[in-house]
CSV table of C-alpha atoms in Angstrom, one decimal:
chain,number,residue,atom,x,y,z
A,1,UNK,CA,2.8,28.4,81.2
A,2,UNK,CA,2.1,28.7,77.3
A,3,UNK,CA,4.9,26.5,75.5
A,4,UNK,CA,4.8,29.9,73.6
A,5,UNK,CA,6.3,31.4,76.3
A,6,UNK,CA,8.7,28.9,77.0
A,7,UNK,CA,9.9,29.0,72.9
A,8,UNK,CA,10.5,32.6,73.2
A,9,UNK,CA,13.7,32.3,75.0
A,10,UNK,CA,15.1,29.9,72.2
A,11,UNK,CA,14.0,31.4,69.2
A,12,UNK,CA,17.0,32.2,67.3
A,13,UNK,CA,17.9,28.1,67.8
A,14,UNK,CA,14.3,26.8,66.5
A,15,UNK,CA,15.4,29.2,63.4
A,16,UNK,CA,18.9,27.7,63.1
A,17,UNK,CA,17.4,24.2,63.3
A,18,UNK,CA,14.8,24.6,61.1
A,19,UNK,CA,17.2,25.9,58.6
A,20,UNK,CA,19.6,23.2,59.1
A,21,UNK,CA,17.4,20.0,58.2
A,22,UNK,CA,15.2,22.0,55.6
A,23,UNK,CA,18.0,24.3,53.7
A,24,UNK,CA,16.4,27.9,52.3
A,25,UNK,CA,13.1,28.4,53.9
A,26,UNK,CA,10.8,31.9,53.8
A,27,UNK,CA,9.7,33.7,56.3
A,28,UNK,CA,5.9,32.6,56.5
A,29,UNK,CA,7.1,28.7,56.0
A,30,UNK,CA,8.9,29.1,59.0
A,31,UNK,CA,6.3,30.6,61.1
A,32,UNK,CA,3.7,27.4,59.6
A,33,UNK,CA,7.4,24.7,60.0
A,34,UNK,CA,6.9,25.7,64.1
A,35,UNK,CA,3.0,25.9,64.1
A,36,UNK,CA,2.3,22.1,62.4
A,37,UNK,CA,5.5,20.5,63.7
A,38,UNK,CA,4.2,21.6,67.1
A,39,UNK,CA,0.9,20.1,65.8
A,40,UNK,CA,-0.3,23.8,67.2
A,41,UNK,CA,0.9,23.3,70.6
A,42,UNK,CA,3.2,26.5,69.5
A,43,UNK,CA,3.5,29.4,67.5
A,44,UNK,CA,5.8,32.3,65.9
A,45,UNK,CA,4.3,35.4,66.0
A,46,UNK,CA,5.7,38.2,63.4
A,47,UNK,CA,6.6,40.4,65.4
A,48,UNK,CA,9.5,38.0,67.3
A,49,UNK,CA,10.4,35.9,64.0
A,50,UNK,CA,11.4,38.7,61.6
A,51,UNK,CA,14.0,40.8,64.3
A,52,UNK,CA,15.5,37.1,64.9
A,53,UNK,CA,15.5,36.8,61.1
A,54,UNK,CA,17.4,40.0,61.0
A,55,UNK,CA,19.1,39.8,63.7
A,56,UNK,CA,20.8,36.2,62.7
A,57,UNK,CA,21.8,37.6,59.6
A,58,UNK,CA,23.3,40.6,61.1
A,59,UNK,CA,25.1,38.3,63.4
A,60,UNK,CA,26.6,36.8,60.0
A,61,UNK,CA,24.4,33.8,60.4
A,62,UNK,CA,22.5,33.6,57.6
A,63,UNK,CA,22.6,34.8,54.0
A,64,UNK,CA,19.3,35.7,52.2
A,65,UNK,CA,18.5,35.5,48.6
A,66,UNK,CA,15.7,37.0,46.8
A,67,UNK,CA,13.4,35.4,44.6
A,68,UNK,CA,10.2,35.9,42.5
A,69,UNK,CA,7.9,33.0,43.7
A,70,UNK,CA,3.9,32.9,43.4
A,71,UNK,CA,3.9,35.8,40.9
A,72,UNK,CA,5.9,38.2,44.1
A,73,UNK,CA,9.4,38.6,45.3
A,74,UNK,CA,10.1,36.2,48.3
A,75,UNK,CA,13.0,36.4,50.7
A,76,UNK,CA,14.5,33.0,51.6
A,77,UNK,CA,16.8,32.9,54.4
A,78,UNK,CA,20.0,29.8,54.7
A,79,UNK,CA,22.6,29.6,56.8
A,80,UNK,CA,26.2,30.2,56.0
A,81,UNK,CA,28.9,28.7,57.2
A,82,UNK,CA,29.3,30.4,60.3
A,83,UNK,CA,25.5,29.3,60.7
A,84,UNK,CA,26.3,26.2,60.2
A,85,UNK,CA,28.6,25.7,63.0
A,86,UNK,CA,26.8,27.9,65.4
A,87,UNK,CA,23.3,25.5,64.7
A,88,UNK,CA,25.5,22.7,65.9
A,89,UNK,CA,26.6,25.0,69.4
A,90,UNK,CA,23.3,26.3,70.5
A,91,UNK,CA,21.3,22.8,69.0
A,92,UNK,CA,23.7,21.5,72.1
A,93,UNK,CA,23.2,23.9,74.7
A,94,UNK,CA,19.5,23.7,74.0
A,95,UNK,CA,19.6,20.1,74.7
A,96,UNK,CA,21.9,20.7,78.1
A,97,UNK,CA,19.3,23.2,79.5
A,98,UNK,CA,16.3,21.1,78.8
A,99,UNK,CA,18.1,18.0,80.6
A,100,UNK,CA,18.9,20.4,83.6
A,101,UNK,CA,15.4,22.0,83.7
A,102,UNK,CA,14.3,18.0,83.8
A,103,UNK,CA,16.7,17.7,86.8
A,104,UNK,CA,15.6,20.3,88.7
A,105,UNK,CA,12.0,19.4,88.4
A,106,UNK,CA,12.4,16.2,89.4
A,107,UNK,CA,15.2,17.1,92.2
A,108,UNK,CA,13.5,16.5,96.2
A,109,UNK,CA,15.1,18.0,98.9
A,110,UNK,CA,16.3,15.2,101.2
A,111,UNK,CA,15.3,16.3,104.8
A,112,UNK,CA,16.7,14.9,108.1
B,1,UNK,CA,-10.1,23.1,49.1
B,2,UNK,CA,-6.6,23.0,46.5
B,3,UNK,CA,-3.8,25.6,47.5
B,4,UNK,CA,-4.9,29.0,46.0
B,5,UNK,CA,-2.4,31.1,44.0
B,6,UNK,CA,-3.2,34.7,43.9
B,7,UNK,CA,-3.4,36.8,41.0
B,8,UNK,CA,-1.3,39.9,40.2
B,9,UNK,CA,-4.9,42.2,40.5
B,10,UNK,CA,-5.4,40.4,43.6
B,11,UNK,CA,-1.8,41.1,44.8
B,12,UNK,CA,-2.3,44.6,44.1
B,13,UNK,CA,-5.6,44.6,46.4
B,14,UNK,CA,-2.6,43.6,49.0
B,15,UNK,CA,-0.2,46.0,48.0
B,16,UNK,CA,-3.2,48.8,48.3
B,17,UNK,CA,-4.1,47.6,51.8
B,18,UNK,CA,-0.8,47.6,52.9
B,19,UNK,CA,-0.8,51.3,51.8
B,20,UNK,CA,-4.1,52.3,53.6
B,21,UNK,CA,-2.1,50.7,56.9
B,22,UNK,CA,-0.1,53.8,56.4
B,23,UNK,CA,3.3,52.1,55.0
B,24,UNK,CA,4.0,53.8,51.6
B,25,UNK,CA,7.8,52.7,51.1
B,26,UNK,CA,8.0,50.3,48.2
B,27,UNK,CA,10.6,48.2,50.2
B,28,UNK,CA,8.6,47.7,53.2
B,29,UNK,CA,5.1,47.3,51.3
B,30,UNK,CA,7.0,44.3,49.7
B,31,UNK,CA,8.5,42.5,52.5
B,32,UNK,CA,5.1,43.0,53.6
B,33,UNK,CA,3.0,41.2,50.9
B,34,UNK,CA,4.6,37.8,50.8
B,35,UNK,CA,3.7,37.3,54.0
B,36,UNK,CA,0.2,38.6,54.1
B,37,UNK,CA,-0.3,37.1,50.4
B,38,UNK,CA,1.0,33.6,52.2
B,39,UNK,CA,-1.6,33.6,55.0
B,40,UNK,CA,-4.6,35.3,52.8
B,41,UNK,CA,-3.7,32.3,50.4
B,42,UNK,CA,-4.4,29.8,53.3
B,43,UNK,CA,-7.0,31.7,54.4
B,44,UNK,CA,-8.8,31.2,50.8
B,45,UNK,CA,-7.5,27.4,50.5
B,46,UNK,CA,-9.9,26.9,53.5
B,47,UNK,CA,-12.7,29.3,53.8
B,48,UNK,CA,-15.2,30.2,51.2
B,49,UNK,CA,-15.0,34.1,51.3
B,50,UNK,CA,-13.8,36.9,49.9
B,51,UNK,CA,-10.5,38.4,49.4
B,52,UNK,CA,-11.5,41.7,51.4
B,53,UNK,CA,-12.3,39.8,54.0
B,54,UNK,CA,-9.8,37.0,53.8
B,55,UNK,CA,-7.4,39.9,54.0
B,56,UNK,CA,-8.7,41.5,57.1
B,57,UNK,CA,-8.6,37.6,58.9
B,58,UNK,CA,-4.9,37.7,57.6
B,59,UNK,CA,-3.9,41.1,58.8
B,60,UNK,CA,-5.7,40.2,61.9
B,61,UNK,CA,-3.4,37.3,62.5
B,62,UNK,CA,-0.5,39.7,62.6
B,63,UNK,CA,-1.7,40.4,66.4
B,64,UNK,CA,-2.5,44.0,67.5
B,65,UNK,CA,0.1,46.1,66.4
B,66,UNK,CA,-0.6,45.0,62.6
B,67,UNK,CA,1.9,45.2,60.3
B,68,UNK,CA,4.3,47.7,62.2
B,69,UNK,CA,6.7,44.6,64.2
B,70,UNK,CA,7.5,43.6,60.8
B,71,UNK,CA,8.2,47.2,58.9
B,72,UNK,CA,9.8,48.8,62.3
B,73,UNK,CA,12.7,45.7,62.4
B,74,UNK,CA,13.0,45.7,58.5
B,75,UNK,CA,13.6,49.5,58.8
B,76,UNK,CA,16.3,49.2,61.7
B,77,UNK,CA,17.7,45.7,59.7
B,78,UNK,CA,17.9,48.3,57.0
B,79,UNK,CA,20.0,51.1,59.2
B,80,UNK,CA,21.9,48.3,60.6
B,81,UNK,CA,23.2,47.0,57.4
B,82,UNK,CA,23.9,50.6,56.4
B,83,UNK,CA,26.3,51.2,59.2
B,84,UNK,CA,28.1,48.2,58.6
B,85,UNK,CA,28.3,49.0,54.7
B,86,UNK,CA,28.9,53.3,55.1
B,87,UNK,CA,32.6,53.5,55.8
B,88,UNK,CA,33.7,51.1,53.2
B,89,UNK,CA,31.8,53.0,50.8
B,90,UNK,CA,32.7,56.8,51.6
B,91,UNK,CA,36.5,55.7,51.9
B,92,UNK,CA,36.0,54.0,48.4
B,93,UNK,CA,34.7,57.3,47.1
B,94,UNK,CA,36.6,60.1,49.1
B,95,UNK,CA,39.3,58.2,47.8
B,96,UNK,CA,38.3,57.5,44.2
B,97,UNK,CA,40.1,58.9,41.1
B,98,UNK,CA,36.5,60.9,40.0
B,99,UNK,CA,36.6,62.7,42.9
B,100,UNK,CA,40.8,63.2,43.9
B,101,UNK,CA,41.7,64.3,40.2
B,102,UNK,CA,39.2,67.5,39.7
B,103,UNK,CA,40.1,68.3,43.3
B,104,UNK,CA,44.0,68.1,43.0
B,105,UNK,CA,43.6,69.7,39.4
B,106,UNK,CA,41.5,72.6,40.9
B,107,UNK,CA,43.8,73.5,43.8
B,108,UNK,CA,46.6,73.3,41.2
B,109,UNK,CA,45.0,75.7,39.2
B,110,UNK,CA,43.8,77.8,41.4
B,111,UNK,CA,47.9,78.0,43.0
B,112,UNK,CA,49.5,78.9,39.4
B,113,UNK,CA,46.9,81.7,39.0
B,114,UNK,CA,47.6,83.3,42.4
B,115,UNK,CA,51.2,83.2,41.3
B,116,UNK,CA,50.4,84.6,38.0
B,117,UNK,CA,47.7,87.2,38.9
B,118,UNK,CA,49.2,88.1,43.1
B,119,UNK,CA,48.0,91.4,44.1
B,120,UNK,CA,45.1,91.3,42.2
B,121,UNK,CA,42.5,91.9,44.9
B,122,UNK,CA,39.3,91.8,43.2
B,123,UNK,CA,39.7,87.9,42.0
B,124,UNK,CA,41.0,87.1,45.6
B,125,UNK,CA,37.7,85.2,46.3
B,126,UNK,CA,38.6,82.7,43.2
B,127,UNK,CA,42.0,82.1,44.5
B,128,UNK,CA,40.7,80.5,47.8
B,129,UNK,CA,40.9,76.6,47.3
B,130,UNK,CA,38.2,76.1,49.6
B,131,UNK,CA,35.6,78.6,48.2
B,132,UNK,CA,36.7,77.0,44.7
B,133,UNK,CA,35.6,73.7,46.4
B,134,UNK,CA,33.1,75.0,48.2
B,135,UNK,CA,31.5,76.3,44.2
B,136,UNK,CA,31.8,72.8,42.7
B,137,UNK,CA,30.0,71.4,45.5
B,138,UNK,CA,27.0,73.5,45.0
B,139,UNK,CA,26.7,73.0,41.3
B,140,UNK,CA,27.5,69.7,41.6
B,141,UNK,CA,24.6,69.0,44.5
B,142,UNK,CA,22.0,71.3,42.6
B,143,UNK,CA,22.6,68.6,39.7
B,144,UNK,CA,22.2,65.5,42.0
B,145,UNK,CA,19.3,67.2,43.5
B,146,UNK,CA,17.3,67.6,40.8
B,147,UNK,CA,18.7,64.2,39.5
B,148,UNK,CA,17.2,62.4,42.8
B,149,UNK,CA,14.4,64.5,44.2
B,150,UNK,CA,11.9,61.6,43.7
B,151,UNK,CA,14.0,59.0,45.9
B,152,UNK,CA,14.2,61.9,48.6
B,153,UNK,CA,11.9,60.1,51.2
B,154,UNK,CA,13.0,56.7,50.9
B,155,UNK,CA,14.0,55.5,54.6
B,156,UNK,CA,17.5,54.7,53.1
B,157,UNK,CA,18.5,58.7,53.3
B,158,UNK,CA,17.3,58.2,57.3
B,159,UNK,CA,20.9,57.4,58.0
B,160,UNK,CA,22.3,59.3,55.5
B,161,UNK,CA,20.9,62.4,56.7
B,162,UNK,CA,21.9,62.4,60.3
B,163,UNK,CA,25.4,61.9,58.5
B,164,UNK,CA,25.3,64.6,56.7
B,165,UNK,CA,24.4,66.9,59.7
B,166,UNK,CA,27.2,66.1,61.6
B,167,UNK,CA,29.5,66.4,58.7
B,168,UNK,CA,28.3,69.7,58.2
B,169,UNK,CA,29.9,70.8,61.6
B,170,UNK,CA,32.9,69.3,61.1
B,171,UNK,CA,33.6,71.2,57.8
B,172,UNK,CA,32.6,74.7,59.1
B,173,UNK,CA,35.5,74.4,61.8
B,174,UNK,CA,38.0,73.1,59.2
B,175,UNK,CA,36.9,75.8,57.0
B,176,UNK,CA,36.9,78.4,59.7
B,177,UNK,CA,40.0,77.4,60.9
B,178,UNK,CA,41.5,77.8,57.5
B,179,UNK,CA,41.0,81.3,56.7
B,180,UNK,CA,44.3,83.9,56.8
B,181,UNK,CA,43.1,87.1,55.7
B,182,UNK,CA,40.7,89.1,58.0
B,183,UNK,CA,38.8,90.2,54.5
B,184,UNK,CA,38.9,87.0,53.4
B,185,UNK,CA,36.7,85.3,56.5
B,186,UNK,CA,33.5,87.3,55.5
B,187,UNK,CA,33.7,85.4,51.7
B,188,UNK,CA,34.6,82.5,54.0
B,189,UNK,CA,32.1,82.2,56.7
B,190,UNK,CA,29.6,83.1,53.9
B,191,UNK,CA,31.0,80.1,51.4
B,192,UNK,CA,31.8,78.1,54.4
B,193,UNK,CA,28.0,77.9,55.0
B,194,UNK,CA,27.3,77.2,51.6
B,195,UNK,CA,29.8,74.8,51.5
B,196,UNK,CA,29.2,72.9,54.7
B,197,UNK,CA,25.7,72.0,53.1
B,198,UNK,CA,27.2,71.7,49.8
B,199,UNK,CA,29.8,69.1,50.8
B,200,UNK,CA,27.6,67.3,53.1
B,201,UNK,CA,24.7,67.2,50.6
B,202,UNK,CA,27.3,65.7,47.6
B,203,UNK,CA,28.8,63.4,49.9
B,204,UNK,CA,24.7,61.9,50.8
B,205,UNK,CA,24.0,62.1,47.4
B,206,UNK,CA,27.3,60.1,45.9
B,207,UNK,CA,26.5,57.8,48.9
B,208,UNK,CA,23.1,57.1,48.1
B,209,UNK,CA,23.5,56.8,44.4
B,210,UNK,CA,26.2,53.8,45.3
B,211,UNK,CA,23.8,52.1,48.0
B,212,UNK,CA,21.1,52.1,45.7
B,213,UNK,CA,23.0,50.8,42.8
B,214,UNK,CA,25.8,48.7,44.3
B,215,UNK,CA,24.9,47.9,47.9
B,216,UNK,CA,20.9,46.8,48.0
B,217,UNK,CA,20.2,45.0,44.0
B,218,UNK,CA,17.0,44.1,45.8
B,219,UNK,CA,15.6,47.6,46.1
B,220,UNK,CA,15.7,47.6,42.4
B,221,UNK,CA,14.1,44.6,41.7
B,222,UNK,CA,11.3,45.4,45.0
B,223,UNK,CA,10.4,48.8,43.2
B,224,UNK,CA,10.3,47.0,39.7
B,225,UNK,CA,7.9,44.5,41.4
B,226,UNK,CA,5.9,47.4,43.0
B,227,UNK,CA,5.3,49.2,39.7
B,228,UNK,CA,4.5,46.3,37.9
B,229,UNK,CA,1.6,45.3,40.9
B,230,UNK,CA,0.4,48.7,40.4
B,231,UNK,CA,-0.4,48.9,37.0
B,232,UNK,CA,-1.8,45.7,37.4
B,233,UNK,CA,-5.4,45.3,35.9
């Protein structure tokens, strides 16, 4: 399976994350902060970053401010408060499922 | 290669391209171009070509459906926000003193000249509150009308609109319901359809006005941006 594929389903915590440990961030540098952290392995595509984007912010997740940047208005996106805490939540879950999902594919029947 | 900047005529090459792909809104078109101006900029960090064509490889990286992922969930982010933004703003100005005053003052008015004038048949159709009402709300939403044909279009009046519709239903039974006088519910029915429009339109209007210019500073500054790409040489 694509890792893109497997990324889908945690979107929304990649964003949080990213947004944690690198404060306001746009919406192309996140798209290239997944692409060469990944170093290519994975990538955002448009059309599933921006309705996460909107839909963490109508969640009350993140706040956006708009800038002029490069001669163009840019809209960075930070989390709030509430962001804040909830990075912290789903950062943890994230980390439970991926140690499950190493469980499971290591787990062998015992027979007899 | 050094990271490559673009120019405001080369932005407005974007801005134009953008509008070609069939997306004329000023708000959209800009959350557009950063992003396509971001990836034709790395596109011309790295390849010797030209901006047409640096702009097709760009769009092209958008996948299949283009630009429209991006403009269809800014235009629902857009409705979304709208909902969540609508009731605090129509309570704010159903309840406001501009609004309250001239209607209190008019229904006042209109009582202590049906005392003065009662039996006078002929001004009977000025002595009705509602068709009073019902007259400022046309004059008043020919003036807002003409005031804000231009922004008619914009996708913010998507929500509005449907609003406005259903409102209108819910006035013509209030104002049906209203009417005494037998002679009286042809001027109403007649008024009441004037009215339902009228109020409905005034109440878009005044809603609009205060979205635009309390609720979304950004549109202001995106359309200012727009313009200024535009006459861009």
């Amino acid at each position: 399976m694509e890792p893109n594929k497997i990324i889908k389903g945690s979107l929304s915590t990649v964003i949080l994350q990213l947004l944690q440990n690198n404060g306001k961030m746009y919406g192309y540098e996140i798209t290239k902060a997944v692409r060469d952290g990944s170093k290519g392995a994975m990538q955002i595509t448009e059309a599933a970053l921006y309705p996460s984007l909107h839909r963490l912010e109508a969640d009350g997740l993140l706040d956006t401010e708009t800038l002029i940047a490069d001669g163009r208005l840019r809209k960075y996106y930070k989390l709030n408060r509430a962001g804040k805490k909830a990075v912290v939540l789903q950062s943890d879950a994230l980390q439970e499922a991926i140690k499950s999902l190493q469980r499971v594919l290591k787990f062998k029947l015992k027979h007899g | 290669m050094d990271k490559i900047r673009l120019t405001d005529a080369q932005l407005k090459v974007l801005l134009m391209y953008i509008e070609q792909k069939g997306f004329s809104d000023p708000a959209i078109q800009l959350e557009i171009l950063d992003h396509l101006a971001c990836k034709v900029e790395e596109v011309l960090s790295s390849e010797q070509i030209s901006l047409e064509e640096a702009v097709k490889k760009a769009h092209k990286s958008f996948g299949v459906a283009g630009f429209r992922p991006l403009a269809k969930s800014y235009s629902r982010h857009i409705y979304s926000k709208f909902n969540t933004w609508l009731p605090g703003a129509l309570s704010s100005i159903l309840f406001s003193v501009k609004i309250l005053l001239p209607i209190l003052a008019a229904i006042a008015g209109i009582g202590l000249y049906k005392q003065i004038y009662t039996g006078q048949i002929a001004f009977s159709f000025f002595t009705n509150p509602l068709n009073l009402l019902f007259g400022i709300g046309v004059l008043t939403e020919a003036f807002l009308l003409i005031k804000y044909w231009p922004e008619m279009r914009s996708i913010y009046y998507q929500g509005v609109s449907r609003r406005a519709v259903a409102g209108s239903f819910l006035w013509l039974f209030i104002c049906i319901n209203s009417m005494e006088m037998l002679h009286l519910l042809g001027h109403g029915l007649a008024s009441a359809t004037i009215g339902v429009l009228s109020f409905s339109f005034v109440l878009y209007l005044q809603v609009k006005y205060q979205y635009v210019n309390y609720c979304l500073p950004e549109i202001k500054a995106k359309k200012a941006m727009t313009d200024q790409l535009k006459i861009a040489s």
